[in-house]
Coordinates of C-alpha atoms in Angstrom, one line a residue:
Chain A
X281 CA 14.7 14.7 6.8
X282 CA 13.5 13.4 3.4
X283 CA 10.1 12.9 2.9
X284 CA 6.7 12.3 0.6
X285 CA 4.4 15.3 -0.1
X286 CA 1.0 15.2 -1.4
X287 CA -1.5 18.5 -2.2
X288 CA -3.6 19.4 -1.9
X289 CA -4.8 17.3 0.8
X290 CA -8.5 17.5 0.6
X291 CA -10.4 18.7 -2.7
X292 CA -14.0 18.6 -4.2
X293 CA -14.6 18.8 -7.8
X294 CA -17.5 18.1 -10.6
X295 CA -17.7 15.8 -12.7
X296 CA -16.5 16.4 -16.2
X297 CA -13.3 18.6 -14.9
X298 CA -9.4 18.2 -15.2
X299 CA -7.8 17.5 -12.0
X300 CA -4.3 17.0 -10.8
X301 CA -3.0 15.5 -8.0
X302 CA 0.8 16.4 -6.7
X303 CA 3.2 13.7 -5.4
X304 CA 6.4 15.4 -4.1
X305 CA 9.2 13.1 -2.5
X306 CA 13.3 14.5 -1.1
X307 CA 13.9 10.7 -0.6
X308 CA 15.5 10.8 -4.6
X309 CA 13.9 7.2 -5.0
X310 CA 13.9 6.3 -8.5
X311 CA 10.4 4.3 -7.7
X312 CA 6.9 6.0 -7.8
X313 CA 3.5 4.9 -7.2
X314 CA 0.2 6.2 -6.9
X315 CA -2.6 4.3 -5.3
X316 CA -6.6 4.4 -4.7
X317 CA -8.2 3.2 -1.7
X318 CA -11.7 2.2 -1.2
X319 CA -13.2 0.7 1.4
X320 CA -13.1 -3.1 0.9
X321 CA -10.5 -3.0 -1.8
X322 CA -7.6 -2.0 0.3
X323 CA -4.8 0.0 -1.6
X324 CA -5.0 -0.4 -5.8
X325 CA -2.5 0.4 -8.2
X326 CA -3.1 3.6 -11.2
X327 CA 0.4 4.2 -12.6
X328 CA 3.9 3.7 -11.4
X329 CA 7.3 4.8 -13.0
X330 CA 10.7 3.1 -12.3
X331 CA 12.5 6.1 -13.4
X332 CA 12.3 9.6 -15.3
X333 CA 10.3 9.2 -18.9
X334 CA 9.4 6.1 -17.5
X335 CA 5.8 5.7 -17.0
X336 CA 3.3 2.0 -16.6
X337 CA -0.2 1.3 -16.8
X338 CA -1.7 -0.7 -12.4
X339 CA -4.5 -2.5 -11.9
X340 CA -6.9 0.5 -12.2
X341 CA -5.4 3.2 -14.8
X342 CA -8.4 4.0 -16.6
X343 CA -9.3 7.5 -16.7
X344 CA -5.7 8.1 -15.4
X345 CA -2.7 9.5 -16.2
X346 CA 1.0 10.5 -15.2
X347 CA 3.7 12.1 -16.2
X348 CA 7.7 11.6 -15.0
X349 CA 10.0 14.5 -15.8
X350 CA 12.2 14.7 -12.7
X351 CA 12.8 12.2 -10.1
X352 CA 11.1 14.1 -7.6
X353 CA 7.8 14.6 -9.0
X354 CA 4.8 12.3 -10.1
X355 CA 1.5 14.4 -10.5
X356 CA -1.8 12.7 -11.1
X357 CA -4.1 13.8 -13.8
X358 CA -7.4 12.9 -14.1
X359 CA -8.8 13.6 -17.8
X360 CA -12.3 14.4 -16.6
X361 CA -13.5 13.3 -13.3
X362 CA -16.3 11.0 -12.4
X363 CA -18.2 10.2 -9.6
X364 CA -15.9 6.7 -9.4
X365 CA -13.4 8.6 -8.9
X366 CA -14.4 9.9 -5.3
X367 CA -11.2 8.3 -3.1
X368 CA -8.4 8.3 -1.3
X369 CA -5.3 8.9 -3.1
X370 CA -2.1 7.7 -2.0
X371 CA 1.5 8.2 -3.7
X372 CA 4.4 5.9 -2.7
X373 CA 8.1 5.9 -3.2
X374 CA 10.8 3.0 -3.2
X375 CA 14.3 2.9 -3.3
X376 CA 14.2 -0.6 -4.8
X377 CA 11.6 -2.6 -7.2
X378 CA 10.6 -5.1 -4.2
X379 CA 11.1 -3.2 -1.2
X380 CA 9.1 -1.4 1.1
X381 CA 7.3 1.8 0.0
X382 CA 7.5 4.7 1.7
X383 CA 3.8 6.6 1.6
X384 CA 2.6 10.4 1.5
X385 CA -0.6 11.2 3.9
X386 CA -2.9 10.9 1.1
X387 CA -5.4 12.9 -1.0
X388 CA -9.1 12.9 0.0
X389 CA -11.2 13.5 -3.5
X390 CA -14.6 13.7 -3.8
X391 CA -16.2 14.3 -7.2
X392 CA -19.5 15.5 -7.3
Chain B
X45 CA -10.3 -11.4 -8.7
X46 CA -8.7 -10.4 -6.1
X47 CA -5.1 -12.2 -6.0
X48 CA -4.7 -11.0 -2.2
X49 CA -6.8 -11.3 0.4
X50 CA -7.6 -10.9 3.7
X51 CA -10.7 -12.7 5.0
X52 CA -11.2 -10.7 8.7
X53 CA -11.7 -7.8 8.4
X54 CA -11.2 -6.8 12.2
X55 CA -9.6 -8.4 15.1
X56 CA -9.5 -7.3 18.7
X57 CA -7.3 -8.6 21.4
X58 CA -6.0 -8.0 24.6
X59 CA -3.1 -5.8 25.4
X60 CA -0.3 -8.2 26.3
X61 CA -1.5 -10.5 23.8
X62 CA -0.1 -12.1 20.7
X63 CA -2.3 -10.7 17.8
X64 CA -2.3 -13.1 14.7
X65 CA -3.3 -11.3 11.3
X66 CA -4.2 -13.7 8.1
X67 CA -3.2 -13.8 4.2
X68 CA -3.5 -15.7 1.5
X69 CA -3.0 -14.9 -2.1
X70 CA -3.7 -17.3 -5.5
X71 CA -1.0 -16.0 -7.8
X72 CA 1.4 -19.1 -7.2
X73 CA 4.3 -16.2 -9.0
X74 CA 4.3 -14.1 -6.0
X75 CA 7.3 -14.5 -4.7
X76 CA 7.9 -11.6 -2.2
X77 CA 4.7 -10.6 1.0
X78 CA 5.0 -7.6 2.9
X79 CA 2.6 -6.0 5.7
X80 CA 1.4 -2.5 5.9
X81 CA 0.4 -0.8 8.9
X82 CA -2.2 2.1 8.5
X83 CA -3.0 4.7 10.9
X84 CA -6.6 7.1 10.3
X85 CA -5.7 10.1 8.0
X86 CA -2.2 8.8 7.4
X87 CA -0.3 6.9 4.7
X88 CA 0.5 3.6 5.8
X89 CA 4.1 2.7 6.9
X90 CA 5.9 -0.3 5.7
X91 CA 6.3 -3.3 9.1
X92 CA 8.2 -6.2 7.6
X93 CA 8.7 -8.4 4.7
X94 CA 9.3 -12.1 3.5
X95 CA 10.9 -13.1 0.6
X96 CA 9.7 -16.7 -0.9
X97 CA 13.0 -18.4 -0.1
X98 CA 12.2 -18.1 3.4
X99 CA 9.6 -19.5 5.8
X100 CA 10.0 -16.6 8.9
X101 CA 11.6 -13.6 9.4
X102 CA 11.3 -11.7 12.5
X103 CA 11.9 -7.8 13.5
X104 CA 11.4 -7.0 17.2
X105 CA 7.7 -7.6 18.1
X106 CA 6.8 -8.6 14.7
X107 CA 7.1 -11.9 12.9
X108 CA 5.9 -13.1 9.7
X109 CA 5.9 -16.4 8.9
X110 CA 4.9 -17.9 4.9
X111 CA 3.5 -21.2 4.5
X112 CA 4.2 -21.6 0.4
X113 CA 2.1 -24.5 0.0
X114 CA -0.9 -23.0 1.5
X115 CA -0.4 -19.7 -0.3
X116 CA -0.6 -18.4 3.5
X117 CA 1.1 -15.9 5.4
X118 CA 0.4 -14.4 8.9
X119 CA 1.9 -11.6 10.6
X120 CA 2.3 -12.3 14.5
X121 CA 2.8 -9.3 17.6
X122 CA 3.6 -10.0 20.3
X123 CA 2.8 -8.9 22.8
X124 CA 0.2 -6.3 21.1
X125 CA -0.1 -2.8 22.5
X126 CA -2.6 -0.7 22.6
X127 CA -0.3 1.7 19.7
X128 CA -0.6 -1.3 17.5
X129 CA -4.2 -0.5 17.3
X130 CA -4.6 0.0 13.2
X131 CA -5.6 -1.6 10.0
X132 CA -2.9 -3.9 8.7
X133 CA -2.4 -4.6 5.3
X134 CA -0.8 -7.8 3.4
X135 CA 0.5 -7.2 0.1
X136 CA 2.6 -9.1 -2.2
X137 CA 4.6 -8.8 -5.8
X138 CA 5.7 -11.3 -8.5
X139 CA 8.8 -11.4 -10.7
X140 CA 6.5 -10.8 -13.6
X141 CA 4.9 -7.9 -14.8
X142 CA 6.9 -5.2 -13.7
X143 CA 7.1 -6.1 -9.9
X144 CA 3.3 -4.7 -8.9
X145 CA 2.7 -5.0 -5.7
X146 CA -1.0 -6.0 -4.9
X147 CA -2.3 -5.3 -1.9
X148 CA -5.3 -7.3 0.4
X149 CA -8.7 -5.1 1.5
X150 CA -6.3 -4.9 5.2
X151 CA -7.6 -5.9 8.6
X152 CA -8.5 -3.6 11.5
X153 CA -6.8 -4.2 14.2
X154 CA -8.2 -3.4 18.2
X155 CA -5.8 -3.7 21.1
X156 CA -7.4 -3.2 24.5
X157 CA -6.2 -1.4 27.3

C-alpha cells in the first residue's frame, strides 16, 4: 500500500544546530507539504513544492528550508534551531493542487 | 490574522447525536473548504470537501454545507459515535497564490458513550 513516512519521529536538539527532518511518500504525488502545529494555531504552512526542483516559500518559512530532487522525497532543514522551533511537524502529500492531503504521523521536535 | 478560524474550541455531544462543527474565514478569494479529522499522535486524515460553486455536499455521515455570504461553513455528523471523538479541522485555499491551503486552530470533538 502507498504511504507517507516521516523520521525520525521524536527528536531533541540545541539550539544553534542543523537539523533535518525526512518526508518519504510511495503515493508518487507530485504535491508536497510540510506543516507546523502549535497549540492554538492549528496546522501552518513552511514550504511546499508542486513538483521536482520546484520549491515555495508558507505562511511560516523563516528559519526553513527544503529541497525537491525526486518525487518521493521532501526533507526539512532547519539552518540552526531555536527554541520557536519546538513543534509538531507534519508532511502532506496531494495528488492534485486542491484536493485533499494525504498526512505522515508527524515529527515531535523539541529544541532546547 | 488569522484568515480561518474556528471559534469553539471543543464540543461534546451525545452518541446518537448530530454534532455541528463551525467555520468561518475573511479571505472573500477562498474558493474551495475542506475538514480535517485528527486523531492523538496521528496525522490528520482528509473527511470531505466543498468547492464554492456549491452550497452542500454530503459523504455518508458527514455533510458540509457553505453559506458564501456569511463566509460560513459547518460540517454536520450524524449520528456521532463515540470513534468520531477527535479534533476537527477547517481549512480552505484560494485560486491565488499558489493554492495554500490555510488551516483553522481545529475543534476537539467529545462523543459520549
Amino acid at each position: 500500500d502507498a504511504e507517507i513516512t516521516q523520521s525520525p519521529r521524536h527528536k531533541i536538539t540545541e539550539t544553534g544546530r542543523q537539523v533535518t527532518l525526512a518526508c518519504h511518500q510511495t503515493w508518487n504525488h507530485n504535491n508536497m507539504f510540510w506543516y507546523r502545529q502549535d497549540l492554538g494555531h492549528g496546522l501552518r504552512l513552511i514550504h511546499y513544492s508542486y513538483g521536482v526542483q520546484d520549491t515555495n516559500k508558507g505562511e511560516v518559512s523563516d528559519g526553513y528550508s527544503v529541497s525537491r530532487s525526486n518525487t518521493e522525497d521532501l526533507p526539512l532543514t532547519l539552518e540552526s534551531a531555536a527554541s520557536s522551533q519546538t513543534s509538531v511537524y507534519f508532511c502532506a502529500s496531494s495528488e492534485s493542487t486542491r484536493g485533499g492531503q494525504y498526512f505522515g504521523p508527524g515529527t515531535r521536535l523539541t529544541v532546547t | 490574522d488569522q484568515q480561518v478560524k474556528q471559534n469553539s474550541p471543543s464540543l461534546s455531544v451525545q452518541e446518537g447525536r448530530i454534532s455541528i462543527l463551525n467555520c468561518d474565514y475573511t479571505n472573500s478569494m477562498f474558493d474551495y473548504f475542506l475538514w480535517y479529522k485528527k486523531y492523538p499522535a496521528e496525522g490528520p486524515t482528509f473527511l470531505i470537501s466543498i468547492s464554492s460553486i456549491k452550497d452542500k455536499n454530503e459523504d455518508g455521515r458527514f455533510t458540509v454545507f457553505l453559506n458564501k455570504s456569511a463566509k460560513h461553513l459547518s460540517l454536520h455528523i450524524v449520528p456521532s459515535q463515540p470513534g468520531d471523538s477527535a479534533v476537527y479541522f477547517c481549512a480552505a485555499s484560494a485560486p491565488t497564490g499558489g493554492f495554500k491551503t490555510i488551516f483553522g486552530a481545529g475543534t476537539r470533538l467529545f462523543v459520549k458513550a
